[in-house]
XYZ file of C-alpha atoms in Angstrom:
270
model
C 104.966 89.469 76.006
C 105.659 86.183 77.494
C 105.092 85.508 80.847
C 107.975 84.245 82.782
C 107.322 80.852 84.974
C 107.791 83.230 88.062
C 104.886 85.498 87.513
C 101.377 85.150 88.933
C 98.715 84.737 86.723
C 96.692 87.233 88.242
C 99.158 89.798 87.715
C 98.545 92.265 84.003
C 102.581 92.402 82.808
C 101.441 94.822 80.539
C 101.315 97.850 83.501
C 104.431 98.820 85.666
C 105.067 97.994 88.578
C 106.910 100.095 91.584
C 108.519 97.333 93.628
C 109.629 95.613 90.040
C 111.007 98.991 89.223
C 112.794 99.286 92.602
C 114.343 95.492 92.093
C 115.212 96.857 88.202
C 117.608 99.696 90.108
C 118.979 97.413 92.423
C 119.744 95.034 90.259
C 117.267 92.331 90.379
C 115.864 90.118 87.734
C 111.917 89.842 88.840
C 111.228 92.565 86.304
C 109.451 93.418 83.099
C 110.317 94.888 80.208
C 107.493 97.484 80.838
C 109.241 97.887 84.186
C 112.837 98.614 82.728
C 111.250 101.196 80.084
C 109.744 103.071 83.041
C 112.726 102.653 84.743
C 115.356 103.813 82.348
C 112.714 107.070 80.897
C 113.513 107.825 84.886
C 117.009 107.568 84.482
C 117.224 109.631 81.795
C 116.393 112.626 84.199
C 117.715 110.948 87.745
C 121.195 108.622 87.206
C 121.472 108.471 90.180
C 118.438 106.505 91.238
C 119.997 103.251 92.003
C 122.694 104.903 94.063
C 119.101 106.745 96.234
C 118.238 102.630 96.402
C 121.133 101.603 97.714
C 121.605 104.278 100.315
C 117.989 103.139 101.365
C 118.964 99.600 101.971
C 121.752 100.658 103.610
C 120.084 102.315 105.978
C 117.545 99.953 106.680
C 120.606 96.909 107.656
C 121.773 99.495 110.159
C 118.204 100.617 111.637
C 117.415 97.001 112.198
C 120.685 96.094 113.514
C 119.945 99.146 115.793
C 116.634 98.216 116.965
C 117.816 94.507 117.610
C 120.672 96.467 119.995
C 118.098 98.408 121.570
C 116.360 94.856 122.345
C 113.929 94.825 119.546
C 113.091 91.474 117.801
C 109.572 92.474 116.070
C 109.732 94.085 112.912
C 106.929 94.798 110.608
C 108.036 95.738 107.385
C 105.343 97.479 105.107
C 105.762 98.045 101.518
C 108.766 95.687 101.743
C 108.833 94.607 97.730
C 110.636 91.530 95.827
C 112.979 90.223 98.085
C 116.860 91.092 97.915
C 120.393 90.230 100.083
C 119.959 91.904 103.291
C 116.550 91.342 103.956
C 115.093 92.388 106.946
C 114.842 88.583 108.176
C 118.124 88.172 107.339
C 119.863 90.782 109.059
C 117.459 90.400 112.276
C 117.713 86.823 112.850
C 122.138 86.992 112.092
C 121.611 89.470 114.956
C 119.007 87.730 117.285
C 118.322 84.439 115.615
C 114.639 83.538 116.138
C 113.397 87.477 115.541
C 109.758 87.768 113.965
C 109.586 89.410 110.639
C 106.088 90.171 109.102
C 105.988 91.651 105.624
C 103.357 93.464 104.174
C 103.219 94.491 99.891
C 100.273 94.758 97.882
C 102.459 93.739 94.913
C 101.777 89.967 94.212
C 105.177 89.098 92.322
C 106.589 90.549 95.606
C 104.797 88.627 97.725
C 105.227 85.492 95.735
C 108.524 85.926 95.883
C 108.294 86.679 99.693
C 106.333 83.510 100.116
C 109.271 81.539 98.411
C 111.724 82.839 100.146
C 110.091 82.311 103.684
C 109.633 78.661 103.052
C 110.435 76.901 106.005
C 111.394 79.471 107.773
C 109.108 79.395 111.028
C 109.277 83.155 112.010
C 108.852 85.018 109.365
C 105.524 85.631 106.810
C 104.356 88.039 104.095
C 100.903 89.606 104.274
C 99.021 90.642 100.924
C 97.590 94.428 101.892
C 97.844 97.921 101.523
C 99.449 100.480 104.062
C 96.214 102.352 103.307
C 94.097 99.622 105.283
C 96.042 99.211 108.117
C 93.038 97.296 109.824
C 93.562 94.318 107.222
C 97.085 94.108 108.294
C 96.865 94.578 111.817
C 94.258 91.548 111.931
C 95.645 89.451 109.329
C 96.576 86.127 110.612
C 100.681 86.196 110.039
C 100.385 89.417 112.085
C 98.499 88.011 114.774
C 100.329 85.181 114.964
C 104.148 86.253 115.020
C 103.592 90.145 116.487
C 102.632 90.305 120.446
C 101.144 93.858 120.058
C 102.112 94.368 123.998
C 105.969 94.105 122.995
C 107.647 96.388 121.040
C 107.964 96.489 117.487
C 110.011 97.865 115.039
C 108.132 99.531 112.123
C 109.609 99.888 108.884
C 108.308 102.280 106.775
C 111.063 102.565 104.316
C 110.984 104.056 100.764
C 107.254 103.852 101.128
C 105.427 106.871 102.125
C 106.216 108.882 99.162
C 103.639 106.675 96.986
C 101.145 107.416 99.339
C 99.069 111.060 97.926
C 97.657 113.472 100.573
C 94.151 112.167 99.660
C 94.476 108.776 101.068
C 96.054 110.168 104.726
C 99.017 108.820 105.512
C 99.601 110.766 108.330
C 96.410 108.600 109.449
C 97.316 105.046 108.505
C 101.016 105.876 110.188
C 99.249 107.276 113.326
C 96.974 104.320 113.413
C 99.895 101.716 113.168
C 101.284 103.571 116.118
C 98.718 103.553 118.018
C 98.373 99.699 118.003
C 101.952 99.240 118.767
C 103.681 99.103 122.467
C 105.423 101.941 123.847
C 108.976 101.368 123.159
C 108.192 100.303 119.508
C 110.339 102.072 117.069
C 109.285 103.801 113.705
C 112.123 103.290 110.831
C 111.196 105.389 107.763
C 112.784 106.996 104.668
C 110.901 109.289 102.404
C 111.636 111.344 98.999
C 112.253 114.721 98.749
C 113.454 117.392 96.282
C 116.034 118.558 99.197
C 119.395 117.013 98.960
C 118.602 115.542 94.931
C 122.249 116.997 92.850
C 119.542 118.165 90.079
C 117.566 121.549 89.622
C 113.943 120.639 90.397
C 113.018 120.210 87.042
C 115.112 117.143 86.293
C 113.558 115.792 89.083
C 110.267 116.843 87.826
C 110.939 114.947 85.236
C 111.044 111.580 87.384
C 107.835 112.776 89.111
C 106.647 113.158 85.800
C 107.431 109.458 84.483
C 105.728 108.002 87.985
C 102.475 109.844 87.774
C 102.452 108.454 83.993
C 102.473 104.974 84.911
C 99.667 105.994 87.702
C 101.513 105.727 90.791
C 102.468 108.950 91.905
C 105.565 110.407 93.665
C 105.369 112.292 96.599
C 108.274 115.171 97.098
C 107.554 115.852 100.653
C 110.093 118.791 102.435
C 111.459 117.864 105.522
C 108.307 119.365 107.969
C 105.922 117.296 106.259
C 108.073 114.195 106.382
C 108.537 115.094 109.783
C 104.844 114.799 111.154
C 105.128 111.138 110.464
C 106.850 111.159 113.840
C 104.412 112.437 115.772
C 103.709 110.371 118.957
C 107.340 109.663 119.050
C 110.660 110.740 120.502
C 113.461 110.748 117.917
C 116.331 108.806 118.127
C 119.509 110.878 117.310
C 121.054 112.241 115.252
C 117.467 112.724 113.783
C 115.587 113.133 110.368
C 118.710 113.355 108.340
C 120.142 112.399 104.825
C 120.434 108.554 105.102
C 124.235 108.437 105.276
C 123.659 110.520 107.804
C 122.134 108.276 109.914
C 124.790 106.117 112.184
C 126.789 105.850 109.388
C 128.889 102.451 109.517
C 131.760 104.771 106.999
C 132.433 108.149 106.559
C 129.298 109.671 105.015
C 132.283 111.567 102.719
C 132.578 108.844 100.968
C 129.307 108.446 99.734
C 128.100 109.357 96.075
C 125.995 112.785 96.259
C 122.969 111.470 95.207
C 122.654 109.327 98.448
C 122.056 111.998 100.805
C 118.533 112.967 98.699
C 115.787 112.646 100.706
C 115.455 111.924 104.462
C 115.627 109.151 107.145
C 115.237 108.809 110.889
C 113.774 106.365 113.706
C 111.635 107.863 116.388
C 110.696 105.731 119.332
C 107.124 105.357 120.560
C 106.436 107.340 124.212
């Protein structure tokens, strides 16, 4: 396989990757082939996976356009991937021009690509870690120097959570994120779940299936579980929803029915 001029070298382009996957649905070209195999074995089961990836970045324009409202400018993005239109920079600093954006993947084509797309661009930065070790992100220095921890901030947990397993604790990493955060700082999340998916559970299985084959699992979390995330806040209405569900900008009617699987919502730190 050749590698394309836009690929690390310390990257194998042999494995698959989740956030190359992601930019496969949405229509990106920072992909592998080995990416668009896993990608289309998932569609095979799941058609409606890019339509899940667009409600998801639909969702995320309108929570940070919220938060900016609400008088936000901070955001932390974590798990953020390869870089697409409507990035969270983009959408925070057309609303509030001179809003800090730190980014945080542990996938190095995304943060390469971050990295480009930052250039020059004075308030914004990608951070190589792991939600996992929220320690190294919290005391890396793009964190440190473009989040005042006494302000709020706006943390995006979006499409992430759900590649986290129950071993690793991510009711822990998300509770210790919170905990270094202001009061007033607002948790934006989305997570994967069987309720709301148009299929029987075992076509969905059958997605599962093709993500713990390439070793990085999917988490179907129900709604309750999903829901613990948000301890330590106060939800912001309407809730943990569907994501057209969410302050829809149209009628949530006119959305395609695979949109409203899963759940989002925004809670705001006490």
């Amino acid at each position: 396989m050749e590698r394309p001029a836009w690929a690390p070298r310390s990257i194998d382009i042999s494995v698959p990757s989740v956030s190359r996957i992601y930019d496969y649905y949405l229509g990106g070209s920072h992909n592998f082939e080995v990416d668009r195999e896993a990608a289309r074995r998932a569609l095979e089961f799941m058609p409606g996976l890019p339509k899940i990836m667009q409600a998801n970045r639909a969702f995320l324009r309108r929570a940070v356009r919220f938060a900016v409202d609400e008088g936000i400018t901070q955001f932390l993005d974590i798990g953020s991937g390869i870089p697409t239109f409507g990035n969270v920079h983009e959408v925070a600093q057309d609303a509030h021009p001179g809003a800090h954006v730190v980014y945080v993947d542990h996938d190095p084509v995304a943060v390469a690509h971050s990295q480009a797309v930052l250039a020059g661009n004075e308030t914004a930065d990608v951070v190589a870690a792991d939600l996992r070790k929220p320690y190294d992100i919290l005391t890396s220095p793009q964190f440190e120097e473009l989040i005042d921890p006494n302000r709020p901030v706006a943390l995006l947990l979006v499409a992430i959570l759900h590649f986290v397993e129950d071993a690793d604790d991510p009711y822990a990493a998300v509770a210790e994120l919170r905990d270094a955060l202001a009061p007033g700082s607002l948790l934006v999340l989305t997570h994967a779940s069987y309720e709301g998916v148009p299929l029987p559970p075992e076509r969905v299985g059958g997605v599962v299936g093709v993500y713990e084959n390439i070793r990085n699992p999917l988490i179907m979390r129900p709604r309750e579980e999903i829901a613990r995330f948000f301890e330590g806040y106060d939800m912001v209405e309407p809730g943990l929803v569907p994501m057209p569900h969410w302050r829809p900008d149209t009628s949530p009617e006119d959305e395609d029915p695979y949109a409203f699987a899963g759940f989002a919502g925004v809670g705001r730190r006490a």
